[in-house]
CSV table of C-alpha atoms and ligand atoms in Angstrom, one decimal:
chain,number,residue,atom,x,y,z
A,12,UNK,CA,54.1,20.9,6.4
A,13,UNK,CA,51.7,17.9,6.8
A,14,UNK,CA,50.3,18.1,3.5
A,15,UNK,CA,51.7,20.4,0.7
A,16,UNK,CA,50.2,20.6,-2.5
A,17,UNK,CA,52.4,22.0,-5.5
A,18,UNK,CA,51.9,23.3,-9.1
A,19,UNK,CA,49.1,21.0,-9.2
A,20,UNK,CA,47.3,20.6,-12.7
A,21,UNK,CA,45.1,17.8,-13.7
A,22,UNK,CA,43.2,16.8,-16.6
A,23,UNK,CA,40.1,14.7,-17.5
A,24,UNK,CA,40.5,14.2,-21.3
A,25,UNK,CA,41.0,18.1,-22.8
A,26,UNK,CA,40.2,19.6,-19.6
A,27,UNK,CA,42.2,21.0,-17.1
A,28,UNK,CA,39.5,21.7,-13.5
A,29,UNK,CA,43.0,22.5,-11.9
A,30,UNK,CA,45.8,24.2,-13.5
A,31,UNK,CA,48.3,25.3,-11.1
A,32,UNK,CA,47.1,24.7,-7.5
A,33,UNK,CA,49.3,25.3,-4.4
A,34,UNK,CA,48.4,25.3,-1.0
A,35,UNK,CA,49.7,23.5,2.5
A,36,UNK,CA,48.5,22.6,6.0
A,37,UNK,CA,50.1,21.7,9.1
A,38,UNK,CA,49.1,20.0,12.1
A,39,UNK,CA,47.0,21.5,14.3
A,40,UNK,CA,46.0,24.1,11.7
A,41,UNK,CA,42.5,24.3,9.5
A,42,UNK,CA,43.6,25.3,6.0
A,43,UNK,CA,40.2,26.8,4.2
A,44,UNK,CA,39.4,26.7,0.8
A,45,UNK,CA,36.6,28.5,-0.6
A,46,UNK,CA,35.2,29.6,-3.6
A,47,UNK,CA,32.8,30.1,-5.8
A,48,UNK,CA,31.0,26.6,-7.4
A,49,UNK,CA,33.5,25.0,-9.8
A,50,UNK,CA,36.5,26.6,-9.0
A,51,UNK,CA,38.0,23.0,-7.8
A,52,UNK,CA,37.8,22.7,-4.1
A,53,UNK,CA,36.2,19.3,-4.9
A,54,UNK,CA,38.7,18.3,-7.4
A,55,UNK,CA,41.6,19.6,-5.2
A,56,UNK,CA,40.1,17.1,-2.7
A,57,UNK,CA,39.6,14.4,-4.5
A,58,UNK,CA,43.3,14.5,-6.2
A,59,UNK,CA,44.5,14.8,-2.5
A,60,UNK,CA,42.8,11.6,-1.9
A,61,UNK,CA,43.9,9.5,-5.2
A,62,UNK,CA,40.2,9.5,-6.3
A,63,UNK,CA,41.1,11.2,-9.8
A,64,UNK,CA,41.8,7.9,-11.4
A,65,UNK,CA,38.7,6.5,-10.4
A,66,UNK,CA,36.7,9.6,-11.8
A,67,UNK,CA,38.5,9.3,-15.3
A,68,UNK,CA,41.0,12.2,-14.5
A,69,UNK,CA,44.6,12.2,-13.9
A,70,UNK,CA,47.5,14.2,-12.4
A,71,UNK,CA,49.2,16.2,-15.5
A,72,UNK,CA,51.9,18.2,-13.3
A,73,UNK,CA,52.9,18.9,-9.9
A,74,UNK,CA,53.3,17.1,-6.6
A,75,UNK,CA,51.2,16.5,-3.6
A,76,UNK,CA,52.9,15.6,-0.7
A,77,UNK,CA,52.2,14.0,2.4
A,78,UNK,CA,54.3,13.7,5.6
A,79,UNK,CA,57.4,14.1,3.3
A,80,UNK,CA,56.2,11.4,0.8
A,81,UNK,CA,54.9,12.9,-2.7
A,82,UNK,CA,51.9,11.0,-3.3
A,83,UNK,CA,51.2,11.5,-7.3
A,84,UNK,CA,53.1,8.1,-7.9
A,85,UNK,CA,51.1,6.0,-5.3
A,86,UNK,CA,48.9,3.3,-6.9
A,87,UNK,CA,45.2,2.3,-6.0
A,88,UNK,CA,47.2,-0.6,-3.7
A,89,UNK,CA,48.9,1.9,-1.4
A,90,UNK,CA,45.9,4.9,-1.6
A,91,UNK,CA,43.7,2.1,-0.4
A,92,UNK,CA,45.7,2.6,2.8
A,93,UNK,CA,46.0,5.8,3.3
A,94,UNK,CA,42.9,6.6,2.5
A,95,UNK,CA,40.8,6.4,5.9
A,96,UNK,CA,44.1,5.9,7.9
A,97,UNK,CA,46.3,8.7,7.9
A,98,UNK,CA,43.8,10.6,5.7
A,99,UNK,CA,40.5,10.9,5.7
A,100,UNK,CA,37.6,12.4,3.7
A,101,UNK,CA,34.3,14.2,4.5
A,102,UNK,CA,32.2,14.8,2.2
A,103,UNK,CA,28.7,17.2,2.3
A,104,UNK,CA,25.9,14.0,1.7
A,105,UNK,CA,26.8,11.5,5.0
A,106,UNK,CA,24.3,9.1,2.9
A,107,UNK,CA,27.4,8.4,1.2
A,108,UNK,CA,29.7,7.8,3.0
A,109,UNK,CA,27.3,5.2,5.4
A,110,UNK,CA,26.3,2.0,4.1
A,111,UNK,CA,22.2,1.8,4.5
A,112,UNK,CA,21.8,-1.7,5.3
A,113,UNK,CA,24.7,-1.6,8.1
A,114,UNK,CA,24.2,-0.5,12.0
A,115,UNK,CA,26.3,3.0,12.3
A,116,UNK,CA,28.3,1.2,15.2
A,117,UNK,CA,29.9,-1.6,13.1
A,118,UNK,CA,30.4,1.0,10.4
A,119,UNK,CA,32.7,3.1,12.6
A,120,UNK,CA,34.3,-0.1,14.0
A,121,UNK,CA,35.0,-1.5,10.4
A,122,UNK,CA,37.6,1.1,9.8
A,123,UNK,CA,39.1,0.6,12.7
A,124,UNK,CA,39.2,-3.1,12.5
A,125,UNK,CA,40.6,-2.4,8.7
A,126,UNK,CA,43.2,0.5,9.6
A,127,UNK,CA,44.0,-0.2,13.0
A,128,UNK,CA,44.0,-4.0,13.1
A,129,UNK,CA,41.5,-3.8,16.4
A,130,UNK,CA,39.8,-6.9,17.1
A,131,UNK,CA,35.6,-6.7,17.0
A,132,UNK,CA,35.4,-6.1,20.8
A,133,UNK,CA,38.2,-3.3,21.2
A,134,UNK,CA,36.7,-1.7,18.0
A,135,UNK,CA,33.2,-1.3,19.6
A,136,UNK,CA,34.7,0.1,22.8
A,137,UNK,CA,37.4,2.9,20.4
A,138,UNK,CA,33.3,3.5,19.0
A,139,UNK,CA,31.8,3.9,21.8
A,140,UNK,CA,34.3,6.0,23.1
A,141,UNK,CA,34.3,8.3,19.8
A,142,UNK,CA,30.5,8.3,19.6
A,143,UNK,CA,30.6,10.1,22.8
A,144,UNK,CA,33.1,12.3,22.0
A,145,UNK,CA,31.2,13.3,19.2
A,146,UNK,CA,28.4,14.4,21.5
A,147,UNK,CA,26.2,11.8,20.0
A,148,UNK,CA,23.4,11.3,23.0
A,149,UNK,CA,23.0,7.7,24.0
A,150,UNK,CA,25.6,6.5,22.4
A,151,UNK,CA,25.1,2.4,23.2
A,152,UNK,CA,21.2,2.8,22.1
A,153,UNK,CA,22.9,4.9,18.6
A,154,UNK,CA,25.5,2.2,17.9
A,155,UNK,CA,22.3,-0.2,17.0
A,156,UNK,CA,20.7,2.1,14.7
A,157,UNK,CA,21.0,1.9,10.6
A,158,UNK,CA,21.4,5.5,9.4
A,159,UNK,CA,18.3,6.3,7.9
A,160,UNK,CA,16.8,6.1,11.6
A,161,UNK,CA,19.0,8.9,12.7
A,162,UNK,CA,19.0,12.8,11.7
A,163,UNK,CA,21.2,14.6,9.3
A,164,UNK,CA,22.8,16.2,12.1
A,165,UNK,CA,23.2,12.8,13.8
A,166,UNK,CA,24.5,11.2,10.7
A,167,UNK,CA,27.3,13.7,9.8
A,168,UNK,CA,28.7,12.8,13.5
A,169,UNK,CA,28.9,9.3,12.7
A,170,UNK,CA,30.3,10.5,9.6
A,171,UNK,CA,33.1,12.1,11.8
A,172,UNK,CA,33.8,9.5,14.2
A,173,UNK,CA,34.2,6.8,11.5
A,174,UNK,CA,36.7,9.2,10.1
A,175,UNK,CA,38.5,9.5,13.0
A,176,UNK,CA,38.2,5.6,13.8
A,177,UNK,CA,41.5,5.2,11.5
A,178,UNK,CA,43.1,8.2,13.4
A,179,UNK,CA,43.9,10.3,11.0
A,180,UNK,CA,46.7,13.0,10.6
A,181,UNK,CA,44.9,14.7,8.1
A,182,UNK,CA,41.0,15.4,7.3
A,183,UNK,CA,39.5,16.8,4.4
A,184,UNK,CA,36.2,17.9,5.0
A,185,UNK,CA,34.1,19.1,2.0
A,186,UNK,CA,31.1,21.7,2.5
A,187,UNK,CA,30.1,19.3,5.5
A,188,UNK,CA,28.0,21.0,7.0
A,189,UNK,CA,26.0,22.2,3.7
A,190,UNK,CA,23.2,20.1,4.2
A,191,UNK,CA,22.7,20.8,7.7
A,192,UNK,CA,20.7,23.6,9.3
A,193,UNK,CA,22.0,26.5,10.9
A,194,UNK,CA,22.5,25.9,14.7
A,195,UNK,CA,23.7,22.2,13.7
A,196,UNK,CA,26.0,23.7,11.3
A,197,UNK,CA,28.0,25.7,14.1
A,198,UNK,CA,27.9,22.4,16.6
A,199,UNK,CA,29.7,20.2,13.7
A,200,UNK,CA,32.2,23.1,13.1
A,201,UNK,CA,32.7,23.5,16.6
A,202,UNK,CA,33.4,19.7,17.0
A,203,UNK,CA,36.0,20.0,14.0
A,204,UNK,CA,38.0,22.9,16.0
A,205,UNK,CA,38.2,20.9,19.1
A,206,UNK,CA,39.7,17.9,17.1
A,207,UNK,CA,41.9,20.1,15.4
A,208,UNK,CA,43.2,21.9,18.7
A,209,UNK,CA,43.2,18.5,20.6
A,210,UNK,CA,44.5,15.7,18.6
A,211,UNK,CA,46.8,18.0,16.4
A,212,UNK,CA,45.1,16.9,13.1
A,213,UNK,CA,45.6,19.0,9.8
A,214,UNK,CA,42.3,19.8,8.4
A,215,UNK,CA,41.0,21.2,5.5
A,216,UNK,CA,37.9,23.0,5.5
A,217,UNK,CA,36.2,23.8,2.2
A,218,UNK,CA,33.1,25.9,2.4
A,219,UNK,CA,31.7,28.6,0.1
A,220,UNK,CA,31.1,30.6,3.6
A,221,UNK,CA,33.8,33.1,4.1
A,222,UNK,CA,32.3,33.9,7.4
A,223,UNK,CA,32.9,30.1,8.4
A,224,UNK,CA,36.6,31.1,7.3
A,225,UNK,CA,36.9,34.1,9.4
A,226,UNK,CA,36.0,32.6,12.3
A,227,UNK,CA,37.3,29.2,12.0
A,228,UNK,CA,40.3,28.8,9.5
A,229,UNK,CA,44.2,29.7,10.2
A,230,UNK,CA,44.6,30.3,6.8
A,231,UNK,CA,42.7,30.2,3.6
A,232,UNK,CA,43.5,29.9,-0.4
A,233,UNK,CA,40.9,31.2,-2.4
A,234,UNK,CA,40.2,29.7,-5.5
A,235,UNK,CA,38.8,30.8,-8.8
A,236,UNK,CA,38.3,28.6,-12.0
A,237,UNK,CA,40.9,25.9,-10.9
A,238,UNK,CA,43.7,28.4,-9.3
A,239,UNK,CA,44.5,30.0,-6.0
A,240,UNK,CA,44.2,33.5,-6.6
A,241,UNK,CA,45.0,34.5,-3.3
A,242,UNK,CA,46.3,32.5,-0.2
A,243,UNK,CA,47.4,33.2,3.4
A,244,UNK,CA,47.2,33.9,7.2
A,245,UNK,CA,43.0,34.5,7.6
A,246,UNK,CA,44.1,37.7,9.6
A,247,UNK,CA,46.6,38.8,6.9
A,248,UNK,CA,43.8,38.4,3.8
A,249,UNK,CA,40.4,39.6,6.0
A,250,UNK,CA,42.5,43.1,7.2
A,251,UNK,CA,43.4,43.6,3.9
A,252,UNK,CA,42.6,41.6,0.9
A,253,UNK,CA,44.5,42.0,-2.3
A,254,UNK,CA,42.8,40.1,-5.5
A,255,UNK,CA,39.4,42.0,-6.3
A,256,UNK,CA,37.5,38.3,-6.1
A,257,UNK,CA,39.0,38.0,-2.4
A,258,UNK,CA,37.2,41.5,-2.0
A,259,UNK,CA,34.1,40.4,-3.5
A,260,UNK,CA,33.4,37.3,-1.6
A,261,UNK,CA,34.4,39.0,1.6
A,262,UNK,CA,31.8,41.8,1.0
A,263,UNK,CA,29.3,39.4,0.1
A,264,UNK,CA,29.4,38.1,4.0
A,265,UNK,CA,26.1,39.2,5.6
A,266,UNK,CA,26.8,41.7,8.2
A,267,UNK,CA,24.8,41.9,11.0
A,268,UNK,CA,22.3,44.6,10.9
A,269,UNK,CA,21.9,44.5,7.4
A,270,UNK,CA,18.4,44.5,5.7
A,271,UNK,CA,17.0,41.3,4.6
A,272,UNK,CA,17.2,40.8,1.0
A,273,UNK,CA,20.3,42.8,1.0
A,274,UNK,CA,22.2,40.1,0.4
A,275,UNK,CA,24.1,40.1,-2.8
A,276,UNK,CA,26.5,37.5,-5.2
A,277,UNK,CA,29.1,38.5,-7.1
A,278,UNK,CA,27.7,39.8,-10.1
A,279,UNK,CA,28.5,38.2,-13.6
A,280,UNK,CA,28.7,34.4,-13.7
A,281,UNK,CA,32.0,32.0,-13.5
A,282,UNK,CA,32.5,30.9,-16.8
A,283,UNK,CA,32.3,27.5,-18.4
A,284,UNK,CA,35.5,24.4,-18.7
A,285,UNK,CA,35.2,25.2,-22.1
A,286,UNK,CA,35.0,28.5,-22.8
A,287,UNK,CA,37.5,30.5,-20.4
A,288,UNK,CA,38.8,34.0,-21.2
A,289,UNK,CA,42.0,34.7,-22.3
A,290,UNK,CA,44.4,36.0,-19.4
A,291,UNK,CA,43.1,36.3,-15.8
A,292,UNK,CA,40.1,33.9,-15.6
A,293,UNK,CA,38.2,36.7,-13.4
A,294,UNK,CA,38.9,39.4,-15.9
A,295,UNK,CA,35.3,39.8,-16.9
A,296,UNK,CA,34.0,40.0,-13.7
A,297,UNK,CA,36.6,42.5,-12.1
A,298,UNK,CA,36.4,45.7,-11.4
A,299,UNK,CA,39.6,46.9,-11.8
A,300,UNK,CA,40.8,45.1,-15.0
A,301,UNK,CA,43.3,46.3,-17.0
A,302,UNK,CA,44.3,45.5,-20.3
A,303,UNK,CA,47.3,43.4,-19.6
A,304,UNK,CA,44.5,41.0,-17.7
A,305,UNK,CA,42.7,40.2,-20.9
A,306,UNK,CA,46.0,39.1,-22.6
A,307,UNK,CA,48.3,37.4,-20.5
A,308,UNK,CA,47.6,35.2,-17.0
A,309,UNK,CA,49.0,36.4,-13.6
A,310,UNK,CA,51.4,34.3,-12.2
A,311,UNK,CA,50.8,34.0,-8.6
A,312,UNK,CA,53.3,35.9,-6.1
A,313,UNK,CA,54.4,35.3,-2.9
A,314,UNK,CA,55.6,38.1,-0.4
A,315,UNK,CA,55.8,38.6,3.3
A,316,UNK,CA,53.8,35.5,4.0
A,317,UNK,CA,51.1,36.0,1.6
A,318,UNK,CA,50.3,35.4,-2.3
A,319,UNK,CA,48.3,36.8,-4.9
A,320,UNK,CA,47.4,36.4,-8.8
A,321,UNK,CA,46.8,39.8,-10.2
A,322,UNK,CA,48.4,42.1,-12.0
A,323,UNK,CA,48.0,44.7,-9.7
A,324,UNK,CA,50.2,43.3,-7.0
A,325,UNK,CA,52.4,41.4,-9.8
A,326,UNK,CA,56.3,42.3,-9.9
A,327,UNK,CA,55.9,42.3,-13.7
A,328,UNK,CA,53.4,44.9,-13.1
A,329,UNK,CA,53.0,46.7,-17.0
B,425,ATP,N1,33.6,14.0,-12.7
B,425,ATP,C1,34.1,15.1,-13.4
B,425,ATP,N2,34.6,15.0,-14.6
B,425,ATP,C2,35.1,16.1,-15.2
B,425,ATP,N3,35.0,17.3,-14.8
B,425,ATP,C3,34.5,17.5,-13.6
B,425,ATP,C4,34.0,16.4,-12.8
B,425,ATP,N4,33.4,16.9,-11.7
B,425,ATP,C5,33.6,18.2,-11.7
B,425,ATP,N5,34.2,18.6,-12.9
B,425,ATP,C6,34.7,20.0,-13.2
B,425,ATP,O1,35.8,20.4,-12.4
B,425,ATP,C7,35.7,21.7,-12.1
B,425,ATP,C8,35.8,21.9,-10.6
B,425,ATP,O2,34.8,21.3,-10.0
B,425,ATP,P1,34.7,21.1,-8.4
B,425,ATP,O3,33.7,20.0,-8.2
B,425,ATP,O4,36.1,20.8,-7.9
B,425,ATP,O5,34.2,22.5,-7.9
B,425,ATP,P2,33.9,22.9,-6.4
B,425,ATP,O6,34.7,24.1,-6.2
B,425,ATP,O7,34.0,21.8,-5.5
B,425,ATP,O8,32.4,23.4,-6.6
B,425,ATP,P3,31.1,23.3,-5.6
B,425,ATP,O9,31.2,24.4,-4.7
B,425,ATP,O10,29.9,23.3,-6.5
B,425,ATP,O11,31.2,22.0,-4.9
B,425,ATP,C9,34.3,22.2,-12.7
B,425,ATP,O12,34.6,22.9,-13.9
B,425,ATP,C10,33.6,21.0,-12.9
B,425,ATP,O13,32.7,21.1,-14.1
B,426,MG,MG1,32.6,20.8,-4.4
């Protein structure tokens, strides 16, 4: 595995926004992580990343490792690194991840210049060259521009290519195509595939949109309240999902056909930091609950390839 995290839990004072994560990603595989809003796809990022400290949280348990190096001991020094060289970071808003006041061309060259040790000339060229491959139109006539001349489409692509100006073995890329509309939204996706399936790059792909999962992801963890509840091959869990929140998100994809306004959530709300149920954290909202969910938590099991928190797929089923 390129990136495996395990038993992950993490704290910010009395609260715990992960408690028990564990996922992995290869090369040339897109892991996807989806969820309702809160459940930690963000925080699992960010702890990936070394960001906790800087948010006020810590690591409490667990490791995350990295090309065979756990990375939960590394200081701010060695992150600084990593962090936009071997891995890199997406996030939703490209306004900030660009610097306003700097041309997008030098931007992408900066990291470059910083993680690759390219001098100024062989940086523009690598950004030139990466602008294009991006599919950014005119790209000598873009380099010049400041980002708030470009569109929101345009600007995630610089995004992009200043995340791959470090060359990266592993992106994280968080809802990035959330503030984007529709038919921009597939291009960026698209482009992530392709650099996926040509340079061999892990990446994570965190989205509410199971349907982005289905068609994009080699495998997916779905998280609820700060867990994976269910995690495995996206063939295995869309043919036949096992935890009843899997079920829910995957019936709340809009099918074609279907009548506008049809469109439904899952009902009941996610419930606060502070005020969790006992036992299985979906328990109010489930369908199928049992009493054994209101009292104790499901540990999460792992069998043929796939794994599941719930008590009914548990081996200490009651
Ligand atoms: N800076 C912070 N300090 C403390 N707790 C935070 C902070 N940011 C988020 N949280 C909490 O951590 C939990 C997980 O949040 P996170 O942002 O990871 O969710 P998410 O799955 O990314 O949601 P979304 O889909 O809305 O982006 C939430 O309960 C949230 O309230
Ligand atoms: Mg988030």
């Amino acid at each position: 595995m390129l990136l495996s995290v395990e038993n992950l839990r993490i704290g910010f004072g009395p609260l715990e926004p992960l408690v028990g994560v564990d996922l992995g990603v290869d090369k040339g595989e897109i892991l996807g992580l989806v969820g309702e809003s809160g459940s930690g796809k963000s925080m699992t990022a960010m702890s990936v990343m070394g960001l906790l400290p800087l948010m006020g949280g810590r690591i409490k348990q667990g490791r995350i490792v990295f090309d065979g190096t756990d990375l939960t001991g590394l200081g701010e020094k060695a992150y600084r690194k990593l962090r936009g060289g071997r891995i890199a970071l997406i996030t939703q808003n490209p306004m900030t991840s660009l610097d306003p006041v700097v041309r997008v061309g030098r931007q992408i060259d900066q990291t470059a210049e910083l993680h690759l040790g390219l001098s100024r000339k062989a940086a523009k060229a690598r950004t030139i060259e990466l602008m294009d491959r991006m599919r950014i139109p005119a790209p000598q006539h873009t380099y010049e521009q400041f980002p708030h001349q470009l569109s929101g489409g345009l600007r995630q692509r610089i995004v992009i290519a200043m995340a791959l100006a470090g060359d990266p073995d592993l992106l994280i890329a968080d809802e990035p195509t959330t503030a984007l509309d529709v038919t921009v939204q597939a291009q960026i996706i698209q482009l992530l595939v392709e650099l996926v399936r040509d340079r061999g790059l892990g990446l994570v792909l965190i989205t509410h949109d199971m349907g982005v999962i289905a068609q994009t992801c080699d495998r997916v963890a779905v998280m609820y309240c700060g867990r994976v509840v269910e995690y495995g091959p996206v063939a295995t869990i869309f043919d036949d999902p096992r935890h009843p929140y899997t079920k829910a998100l995957i019936s709340c994809i809009p099918q074609v056909g279907m009548a506008p306004g049809s469109l439904t959530g899952i009902p009941g709300m996610v419930p606060s930091a502070r005020d969790m149920p006992p036992g299985c954290r979906f328990n109010p909202r489930c369908d199928s609950v049992m009493d054994i969910c209101r009292a104790r938590e499901p540990q999460i099991n792992t069998e043929a390839g796939r794994s599941v928190a719930c008590f009914l797929y548990a081996g200490d089923r009651p």
